[in-house]
Short mmCIF file of N, CA and C and ligand atoms in Angstrom, two decimals:
data_model
loop_
_atom_site.label_atom_id
_atom_site.label_comp_id
_atom_site.label_asym_id
_atom_site.label_seq_id
_atom_site.Cartn_x
_atom_site.Cartn_y
_atom_site.Cartn_z
N UNK R 124 3.65 11.06 17.25
CA UNK R 124 2.50 10.55 16.55
C UNK R 124 1.41 11.61 16.59
N UNK R 125 0.96 12.05 15.43
CA UNK R 125 0.05 13.20 15.38
C UNK R 125 -1.17 12.88 14.50
N UNK R 126 -2.35 13.20 15.05
CA UNK R 126 -3.58 13.15 14.24
C UNK R 126 -4.35 14.44 14.49
N UNK R 127 -5.60 14.49 14.12
CA UNK R 127 -6.38 15.73 14.28
C UNK R 127 -6.79 15.92 15.74
N UNK R 128 -7.43 14.90 16.31
CA UNK R 128 -8.02 15.05 17.64
C UNK R 128 -7.15 14.58 18.79
N UNK R 129 -6.13 13.76 18.49
CA UNK R 129 -5.33 13.05 19.53
C UNK R 129 -6.28 12.30 20.47
N UNK R 130 -7.32 11.72 19.84
CA UNK R 130 -8.32 11.03 20.65
C UNK R 130 -8.57 9.60 20.11
N UNK R 131 -8.37 9.40 18.79
CA UNK R 131 -8.62 8.07 18.19
C UNK R 131 -7.34 7.41 17.69
N UNK R 132 -6.71 7.99 16.63
CA UNK R 132 -5.60 7.30 15.96
C UNK R 132 -4.26 7.49 16.66
N UNK R 133 -3.85 8.73 16.94
CA UNK R 133 -2.49 8.91 17.50
C UNK R 133 -2.33 8.35 18.91
N UNK R 134 -3.38 8.30 19.76
CA UNK R 134 -3.18 7.61 21.05
C UNK R 134 -2.91 6.12 20.86
N UNK R 135 -3.55 5.51 19.83
CA UNK R 135 -3.23 4.11 19.52
C UNK R 135 -1.78 4.00 19.08
N UNK R 136 -1.36 4.93 18.22
CA UNK R 136 0.02 4.88 17.71
C UNK R 136 1.03 5.07 18.85
N UNK R 137 0.73 5.98 19.77
CA UNK R 137 1.62 6.18 20.92
C UNK R 137 1.72 4.88 21.74
N UNK R 138 0.57 4.29 22.05
CA UNK R 138 0.55 3.09 22.88
C UNK R 138 1.22 1.91 22.21
N UNK R 139 0.96 1.74 20.91
CA UNK R 139 1.53 0.61 20.17
C UNK R 139 3.04 0.76 20.03
N UNK R 140 3.51 1.97 19.65
CA UNK R 140 4.96 2.14 19.47
C UNK R 140 5.69 2.03 20.82
N UNK R 141 5.10 2.59 21.87
CA UNK R 141 5.74 2.49 23.19
C UNK R 141 5.86 1.01 23.61
N UNK R 142 4.80 0.26 23.38
CA UNK R 142 4.81 -1.16 23.73
C UNK R 142 5.90 -1.90 22.95
N UNK R 143 5.99 -1.63 21.65
CA UNK R 143 6.98 -2.34 20.83
C UNK R 143 8.40 -1.92 21.18
N UNK R 144 8.63 -0.63 21.41
CA UNK R 144 10.00 -0.18 21.73
C UNK R 144 10.43 -0.70 23.09
N UNK R 145 9.50 -0.72 24.04
CA UNK R 145 9.84 -1.24 25.37
C UNK R 145 10.22 -2.71 25.26
N UNK R 146 9.41 -3.47 24.52
CA UNK R 146 9.69 -4.90 24.37
C UNK R 146 11.00 -5.14 23.61
N UNK R 147 11.37 -4.21 22.73
CA UNK R 147 12.61 -4.35 21.96
C UNK R 147 13.82 -3.82 22.73
N UNK R 148 13.56 -3.25 23.94
CA UNK R 148 14.66 -2.72 24.74
C UNK R 148 15.20 -1.40 24.21
N UNK R 149 14.37 -0.68 23.45
CA UNK R 149 14.80 0.61 22.89
C UNK R 149 14.38 1.75 23.82
N UNK R 150 15.29 2.66 24.07
CA UNK R 150 15.00 3.76 24.99
C UNK R 150 14.53 4.99 24.21
N UNK R 151 13.39 4.86 23.53
CA UNK R 151 12.86 5.96 22.73
C UNK R 151 11.79 6.70 23.53
N UNK R 152 11.77 8.03 23.39
CA UNK R 152 10.66 8.79 23.95
C UNK R 152 9.54 8.80 22.91
N UNK R 153 8.37 8.33 23.30
CA UNK R 153 7.23 8.25 22.38
C UNK R 153 6.11 9.12 22.94
N UNK R 154 5.51 9.94 22.08
CA UNK R 154 4.45 10.82 22.54
C UNK R 154 3.43 10.99 21.41
N UNK R 155 2.30 11.62 21.71
CA UNK R 155 1.32 11.91 20.66
C UNK R 155 0.66 13.25 20.95
N UNK R 156 0.08 13.82 19.91
CA UNK R 156 -0.60 15.12 20.03
C UNK R 156 -1.60 15.25 18.89
N UNK R 157 -2.49 16.23 19.02
CA UNK R 157 -3.49 16.48 18.00
C UNK R 157 -3.44 17.92 17.51
N UNK R 158 -3.75 18.12 16.23
CA UNK R 158 -3.65 19.47 15.68
C UNK R 158 -4.86 20.34 16.00
N UNK R 159 -6.01 19.74 16.38
CA UNK R 159 -7.18 20.62 16.56
C UNK R 159 -7.48 21.01 18.00
N UNK R 160 -6.94 20.29 18.97
CA UNK R 160 -7.06 20.74 20.36
C UNK R 160 -8.46 20.68 20.97
N UNK R 161 -9.43 20.06 20.27
CA UNK R 161 -10.81 20.05 20.78
C UNK R 161 -10.98 19.16 22.01
N UNK R 162 -10.06 18.24 22.24
CA UNK R 162 -10.25 17.25 23.30
C UNK R 162 -9.14 17.28 24.35
N UNK R 163 -8.43 18.42 24.45
CA UNK R 163 -7.27 18.52 25.35
C UNK R 163 -7.63 18.08 26.77
N UNK R 164 -6.78 17.23 27.34
CA UNK R 164 -6.97 16.75 28.70
C UNK R 164 -7.79 15.49 28.81
N UNK R 165 -8.46 15.10 27.70
CA UNK R 165 -9.31 13.90 27.74
C UNK R 165 -8.48 12.62 27.56
N UNK R 166 -9.05 11.51 28.04
CA UNK R 166 -8.50 10.19 27.75
C UNK R 166 -8.76 9.85 26.28
N UNK R 167 -8.02 8.87 25.73
CA UNK R 167 -8.36 8.39 24.38
C UNK R 167 -9.83 7.96 24.29
N UNK R 168 -10.38 8.01 23.06
CA UNK R 168 -11.75 7.56 22.79
C UNK R 168 -11.95 6.15 23.36
N UNK R 169 -13.15 5.88 23.88
CA UNK R 169 -13.35 4.59 24.55
C UNK R 169 -13.15 3.42 23.62
N UNK R 170 -13.43 3.60 22.33
CA UNK R 170 -13.22 2.48 21.39
C UNK R 170 -11.74 2.28 21.09
N UNK R 171 -10.94 3.35 21.09
CA UNK R 171 -9.48 3.17 20.97
C UNK R 171 -8.96 2.44 22.19
N UNK R 172 -9.46 2.83 23.38
CA UNK R 172 -9.04 2.14 24.60
C UNK R 172 -9.43 0.66 24.55
N UNK R 173 -10.67 0.41 24.09
CA UNK R 173 -11.18 -0.98 24.05
C UNK R 173 -10.35 -1.85 23.11
N UNK R 174 -10.10 -1.33 21.89
CA UNK R 174 -9.37 -2.11 20.90
C UNK R 174 -7.92 -2.33 21.35
N UNK R 175 -7.32 -1.29 21.96
CA UNK R 175 -5.95 -1.46 22.48
C UNK R 175 -5.93 -2.55 23.55
N UNK R 176 -6.90 -2.50 24.44
CA UNK R 176 -6.95 -3.48 25.53
C UNK R 176 -7.13 -4.90 24.99
N UNK R 177 -7.96 -5.04 23.95
CA UNK R 177 -8.15 -6.37 23.34
C UNK R 177 -6.85 -6.91 22.78
N UNK R 178 -5.92 -5.99 22.49
CA UNK R 178 -4.60 -6.40 21.97
C UNK R 178 -3.51 -6.32 23.05
N UNK R 179 -3.95 -6.21 24.30
CA UNK R 179 -3.00 -6.27 25.41
C UNK R 179 -2.28 -4.97 25.74
N UNK R 180 -2.83 -3.84 25.27
CA UNK R 180 -2.16 -2.55 25.52
C UNK R 180 -3.12 -1.61 26.26
N UNK R 181 -2.62 -1.06 27.37
CA UNK R 181 -3.43 -0.14 28.18
C UNK R 181 -3.05 1.29 27.84
N UNK R 182 -3.98 2.04 27.21
CA UNK R 182 -3.68 3.44 26.86
C UNK R 182 -4.52 4.40 27.71
N UNK R 183 -5.14 3.86 28.79
CA UNK R 183 -6.10 4.67 29.56
C UNK R 183 -5.45 5.85 30.29
N UNK R 184 -4.14 5.78 30.54
CA UNK R 184 -3.51 6.89 31.28
C UNK R 184 -3.02 7.99 30.36
N UNK R 185 -3.15 7.83 29.04
CA UNK R 185 -2.71 8.87 28.10
C UNK R 185 -3.73 10.03 28.11
N UNK R 186 -3.22 11.23 27.94
CA UNK R 186 -4.06 12.43 27.94
C UNK R 186 -3.86 13.20 26.65
N UNK R 187 -4.95 13.64 26.07
CA UNK R 187 -4.89 14.42 24.83
C UNK R 187 -4.18 15.75 25.05
N UNK R 188 -3.26 16.08 24.14
CA UNK R 188 -2.64 17.41 24.16
C UNK R 188 -2.61 17.99 22.75
N UNK R 189 -2.45 19.30 22.71
CA UNK R 189 -2.42 20.01 21.44
C UNK R 189 -1.01 19.95 20.86
N UNK R 190 -0.89 19.71 19.56
CA UNK R 190 0.40 19.78 18.88
C UNK R 190 0.86 21.25 18.89
N UNK R 191 2.15 21.47 19.26
CA UNK R 191 2.69 22.84 19.31
C UNK R 191 3.95 22.94 18.44
N UNK R 192 4.28 24.17 18.01
CA UNK R 192 5.41 24.34 17.10
C UNK R 192 6.72 23.88 17.72
N UNK R 193 6.82 23.95 19.07
CA UNK R 193 8.04 23.52 19.76
C UNK R 193 8.27 22.01 19.63
N UNK R 194 7.23 21.27 19.23
CA UNK R 194 7.43 19.83 19.00
C UNK R 194 8.48 19.59 17.92
N UNK R 195 8.67 20.57 17.02
CA UNK R 195 9.70 20.41 15.99
C UNK R 195 11.11 20.49 16.59
N UNK R 196 11.27 21.11 17.77
CA UNK R 196 12.57 21.13 18.45
C UNK R 196 12.78 19.88 19.30
N UNK R 197 11.66 19.32 19.78
CA UNK R 197 11.71 18.28 20.80
C UNK R 197 11.93 16.88 20.24
N UNK R 198 11.48 16.63 19.02
CA UNK R 198 11.47 15.26 18.51
C UNK R 198 12.33 15.11 17.25
N UNK R 199 12.94 13.90 17.13
CA UNK R 199 13.77 13.59 15.96
C UNK R 199 12.91 13.26 14.75
N UNK R 200 11.72 12.74 15.03
CA UNK R 200 10.86 12.28 13.94
C UNK R 200 9.40 12.51 14.34
N UNK R 201 8.60 13.02 13.43
CA UNK R 201 7.19 13.26 13.71
C UNK R 201 6.36 12.58 12.62
N UNK R 202 5.47 11.67 13.05
CA UNK R 202 4.64 10.92 12.11
C UNK R 202 3.21 11.45 12.14
N UNK R 203 2.67 11.69 10.97
CA UNK R 203 1.27 12.10 10.84
C UNK R 203 0.45 10.89 10.41
N UNK R 204 -0.78 10.82 10.93
CA UNK R 204 -1.66 9.71 10.58
C UNK R 204 -2.27 9.88 9.19
N UNK R 205 -2.30 11.12 8.68
CA UNK R 205 -2.92 11.38 7.37
C UNK R 205 -2.39 12.69 6.80
N UNK R 206 -2.59 12.88 5.50
CA UNK R 206 -2.01 14.06 4.84
C UNK R 206 -2.67 15.36 5.29
N UNK R 207 -3.97 15.33 5.66
CA UNK R 207 -4.58 16.58 6.14
C UNK R 207 -3.94 17.01 7.47
N UNK R 208 -3.43 16.04 8.23
CA UNK R 208 -2.75 16.37 9.48
C UNK R 208 -1.44 17.12 9.19
N UNK R 209 -0.75 16.71 8.13
CA UNK R 209 0.49 17.40 7.76
C UNK R 209 0.20 18.86 7.40
N UNK R 210 -0.89 19.09 6.71
CA UNK R 210 -1.24 20.49 6.38
C UNK R 210 -1.46 21.31 7.64
N UNK R 211 -2.12 20.74 8.64
CA UNK R 211 -2.34 21.42 9.92
C UNK R 211 -1.02 21.63 10.66
N UNK R 212 -0.12 20.65 10.58
CA UNK R 212 1.19 20.78 11.24
C UNK R 212 2.00 21.92 10.62
N UNK R 213 1.87 22.12 9.32
CA UNK R 213 2.56 23.23 8.65
C UNK R 213 2.04 24.56 9.18
N UNK R 214 0.74 24.63 9.35
CA UNK R 214 0.09 25.86 9.81
C UNK R 214 0.52 26.18 11.25
N UNK R 215 0.54 25.15 12.10
CA UNK R 215 0.92 25.35 13.51
C UNK R 215 2.42 25.62 13.62
N UNK R 216 3.23 24.89 12.84
CA UNK R 216 4.69 24.98 12.96
C UNK R 216 5.27 26.27 12.41
N UNK R 217 4.61 26.84 11.40
CA UNK R 217 5.09 28.05 10.74
C UNK R 217 6.59 27.97 10.44
N UNK R 218 7.42 28.90 10.98
CA UNK R 218 8.85 28.92 10.66
C UNK R 218 9.59 27.69 11.20
N UNK R 219 9.01 27.02 12.18
CA UNK R 219 9.67 25.84 12.75
C UNK R 219 9.34 24.55 12.00
N UNK R 220 8.35 24.60 11.08
CA UNK R 220 7.99 23.38 10.36
C UNK R 220 9.22 22.82 9.65
N UNK R 221 9.49 21.52 9.87
CA UNK R 221 10.70 20.89 9.33
C UNK R 221 10.29 19.62 8.56
N UNK R 222 10.17 19.77 7.25
CA UNK R 222 9.68 18.66 6.42
C UNK R 222 10.59 17.44 6.50
N UNK R 223 11.87 17.65 6.84
CA UNK R 223 12.81 16.51 6.83
C UNK R 223 12.57 15.54 7.99
N UNK R 224 11.83 15.97 9.01
CA UNK R 224 11.56 15.03 10.11
C UNK R 224 10.10 14.56 10.13
N UNK R 225 9.32 14.99 9.13
CA UNK R 225 7.89 14.64 9.09
C UNK R 225 7.64 13.57 8.02
N UNK R 226 6.84 12.58 8.35
CA UNK R 226 6.41 11.61 7.34
C UNK R 226 5.03 11.07 7.72
N UNK R 227 4.37 10.49 6.74
CA UNK R 227 3.14 9.76 7.03
C UNK R 227 3.53 8.41 7.65
N UNK R 228 2.86 8.03 8.74
CA UNK R 228 3.23 6.80 9.43
C UNK R 228 3.20 5.58 8.50
N UNK R 229 2.19 5.51 7.63
CA UNK R 229 2.06 4.31 6.78
C UNK R 229 3.18 4.20 5.74
N UNK R 230 3.95 5.28 5.51
CA UNK R 230 5.08 5.16 4.59
C UNK R 230 6.16 4.24 5.16
N UNK R 231 6.15 3.98 6.47
CA UNK R 231 7.12 3.03 7.04
C UNK R 231 6.81 1.60 6.57
N UNK R 232 5.53 1.29 6.44
CA UNK R 232 5.14 -0.05 6.00
C UNK R 232 4.96 -0.13 4.48
N UNK R 233 4.54 0.98 3.88
CA UNK R 233 4.28 1.02 2.44
C UNK R 233 5.02 2.23 1.86
N UNK R 234 6.37 2.10 1.69
CA UNK R 234 7.19 3.26 1.31
C UNK R 234 6.70 3.95 0.04
N UNK R 235 6.61 5.27 0.14
CA UNK R 235 6.28 6.08 -1.03
C UNK R 235 4.82 6.05 -1.46
N UNK R 236 3.99 5.30 -0.76
CA UNK R 236 2.58 5.18 -1.19
C UNK R 236 1.72 6.34 -0.67
N UNK R 237 2.22 7.06 0.36
CA UNK R 237 1.51 8.22 0.92
C UNK R 237 0.06 7.90 1.28
N UNK R 238 -0.11 6.78 1.98
CA UNK R 238 -1.46 6.36 2.39
C UNK R 238 -1.85 6.97 3.74
N UNK R 239 -3.13 7.29 3.88
CA UNK R 239 -3.68 7.79 5.14
C UNK R 239 -4.21 6.64 5.99
N UNK R 240 -4.19 6.81 7.31
CA UNK R 240 -4.95 5.93 8.19
C UNK R 240 -6.34 6.54 8.31
N UNK R 241 -7.38 5.86 7.77
CA UNK R 241 -8.72 6.47 7.79
C UNK R 241 -9.14 6.83 9.21
N UNK R 242 -9.81 7.99 9.33
CA UNK R 242 -10.22 8.48 10.64
C UNK R 242 -11.46 7.71 11.11
N UNK R 243 -11.36 6.99 12.23
CA UNK R 243 -12.52 6.21 12.69
C UNK R 243 -13.54 7.03 13.48
N UNK R 244 -13.26 8.32 13.71
CA UNK R 244 -14.04 9.17 14.62
C UNK R 244 -15.54 9.15 14.35
N UNK R 245 -15.94 9.18 13.07
CA UNK R 245 -17.37 9.25 12.74
C UNK R 245 -18.01 7.87 12.56
N UNK R 246 -17.20 6.80 12.74
CA UNK R 246 -17.70 5.47 12.46
C UNK R 246 -17.89 4.61 13.70
N UNK R 247 -17.90 3.29 13.45
CA UNK R 247 -18.17 2.33 14.53
C UNK R 247 -16.92 1.49 14.81
N UNK R 248 -17.06 0.50 15.71
CA UNK R 248 -15.89 -0.23 16.21
C UNK R 248 -14.99 -0.83 15.12
N UNK R 249 -15.52 -1.39 14.02
CA UNK R 249 -14.61 -1.96 13.01
C UNK R 249 -13.57 -0.97 12.50
N UNK R 250 -13.93 0.30 12.43
CA UNK R 250 -12.97 1.32 11.98
C UNK R 250 -11.79 1.44 12.92
N UNK R 251 -12.03 1.22 14.20
CA UNK R 251 -10.95 1.29 15.20
C UNK R 251 -10.05 0.06 15.10
N UNK R 252 -10.64 -1.10 14.79
CA UNK R 252 -9.83 -2.30 14.57
C UNK R 252 -8.95 -2.14 13.33
N UNK R 253 -9.54 -1.56 12.29
CA UNK R 253 -8.79 -1.31 11.05
C UNK R 253 -7.62 -0.37 11.33
N UNK R 254 -7.90 0.71 12.06
CA UNK R 254 -6.83 1.67 12.41
C UNK R 254 -5.75 0.96 13.21
N UNK R 255 -6.17 0.13 14.16
CA UNK R 255 -5.19 -0.59 14.99
C UNK R 255 -4.27 -1.43 14.11
N UNK R 256 -4.86 -2.21 13.18
CA UNK R 256 -4.05 -3.12 12.35
C UNK R 256 -3.06 -2.35 11.49
N UNK R 257 -3.52 -1.24 10.89
CA UNK R 257 -2.62 -0.43 10.05
C UNK R 257 -1.49 0.17 10.88
N UNK R 258 -1.83 0.72 12.06
CA UNK R 258 -0.82 1.35 12.91
C UNK R 258 0.16 0.31 13.43
N UNK R 259 -0.35 -0.85 13.80
CA UNK R 259 0.51 -1.92 14.31
C UNK R 259 1.53 -2.34 13.25
N UNK R 260 1.08 -2.52 12.02
CA UNK R 260 1.99 -2.92 10.94
C UNK R 260 3.03 -1.83 10.68
N UNK R 261 2.59 -0.57 10.72
CA UNK R 261 3.51 0.54 10.46
C UNK R 261 4.55 0.66 11.58
N UNK R 262 4.14 0.47 12.82
CA UNK R 262 5.08 0.58 13.94
C UNK R 262 6.08 -0.57 13.93
N UNK R 263 5.63 -1.74 13.53
CA UNK R 263 6.53 -2.90 13.39
C UNK R 263 7.61 -2.57 12.35
N UNK R 264 7.17 -2.03 11.21
CA UNK R 264 8.11 -1.68 10.14
C UNK R 264 9.02 -0.53 10.57
N UNK R 265 8.45 0.43 11.28
CA UNK R 265 9.22 1.60 11.75
C UNK R 265 10.43 1.16 12.58
N UNK R 266 10.21 0.23 13.49
CA UNK R 266 11.31 -0.22 14.35
C UNK R 266 12.35 -0.96 13.50
N UNK R 267 11.90 -1.80 12.60
CA UNK R 267 12.85 -2.51 11.72
C UNK R 267 13.65 -1.52 10.88
N UNK R 268 12.98 -0.45 10.40
CA UNK R 268 13.64 0.51 9.51
C UNK R 268 14.59 1.44 10.25
N UNK R 269 14.35 1.69 11.55
CA UNK R 269 15.08 2.76 12.24
C UNK R 269 15.79 2.36 13.52
N UNK R 270 15.69 1.10 13.97
CA UNK R 270 16.20 0.81 15.30
C UNK R 270 17.69 1.05 15.44
N UNK R 271 18.43 0.99 14.36
CA UNK R 271 19.88 1.15 14.44
C UNK R 271 20.35 2.59 14.45
N UNK R 272 19.41 3.55 14.30
CA UNK R 272 19.84 4.95 14.17
C UNK R 272 20.19 5.57 15.51
P1 4NP B 470 -8.44 11.47 15.47
O1 4NP B 470 -10.01 11.56 15.15
O2 4NP B 470 -7.78 12.56 14.65
O3 4NP B 470 -8.04 10.11 15.01
O4 4NP B 470 -8.26 11.66 16.96
C1 4NP B 470 -10.73 12.74 15.40
C2 4NP B 470 -11.27 12.95 16.64
C3 4NP B 470 -11.98 14.10 16.90
C4 4NP B 470 -12.15 15.04 15.90
C5 4NP B 470 -11.59 14.84 14.64
C6 4NP B 470 -10.87 13.67 14.40
N1 4NP B 470 -12.89 16.21 16.15
O5 4NP B 470 -13.04 17.03 15.22
O6 4NP B 470 -13.35 16.43 17.29
#
């Protein structure tokens, strides 16, 4: 799960997908990273933590890390929260960038629509609830679409 800061959207996506896969009994490795690296080592944004907690998910132990080109070797599938994130992933990945394993997360819930999860970073708490709802729906669809693979 990849966004720009790995501080607002992708930590929610990591926490939500891990919670759903654990409950479904799936042994998937779930991780998140950010393309800009400005917040490396930090906990998720306090509003992401708050909204996750209101939905029964504790993401407080997650730590921000920078997306690296080796992530293309490590993971079967890489989801971007928005299309600008994919452009950054291409720049970081260079020769390792693999379009066949990259998709926008919301395409799992809304196939082919290429929708972004709006960045709540510059806004207030409702933006984090909106991000949570979109990510939750996408992760629910993701498991239904891929659990048999
Ligand atoms: P995120 O939001 O990509 O959802 O984590 C952002 C957080 C921080 C910054 C940009 C986006 N930033 O530029 O510091």
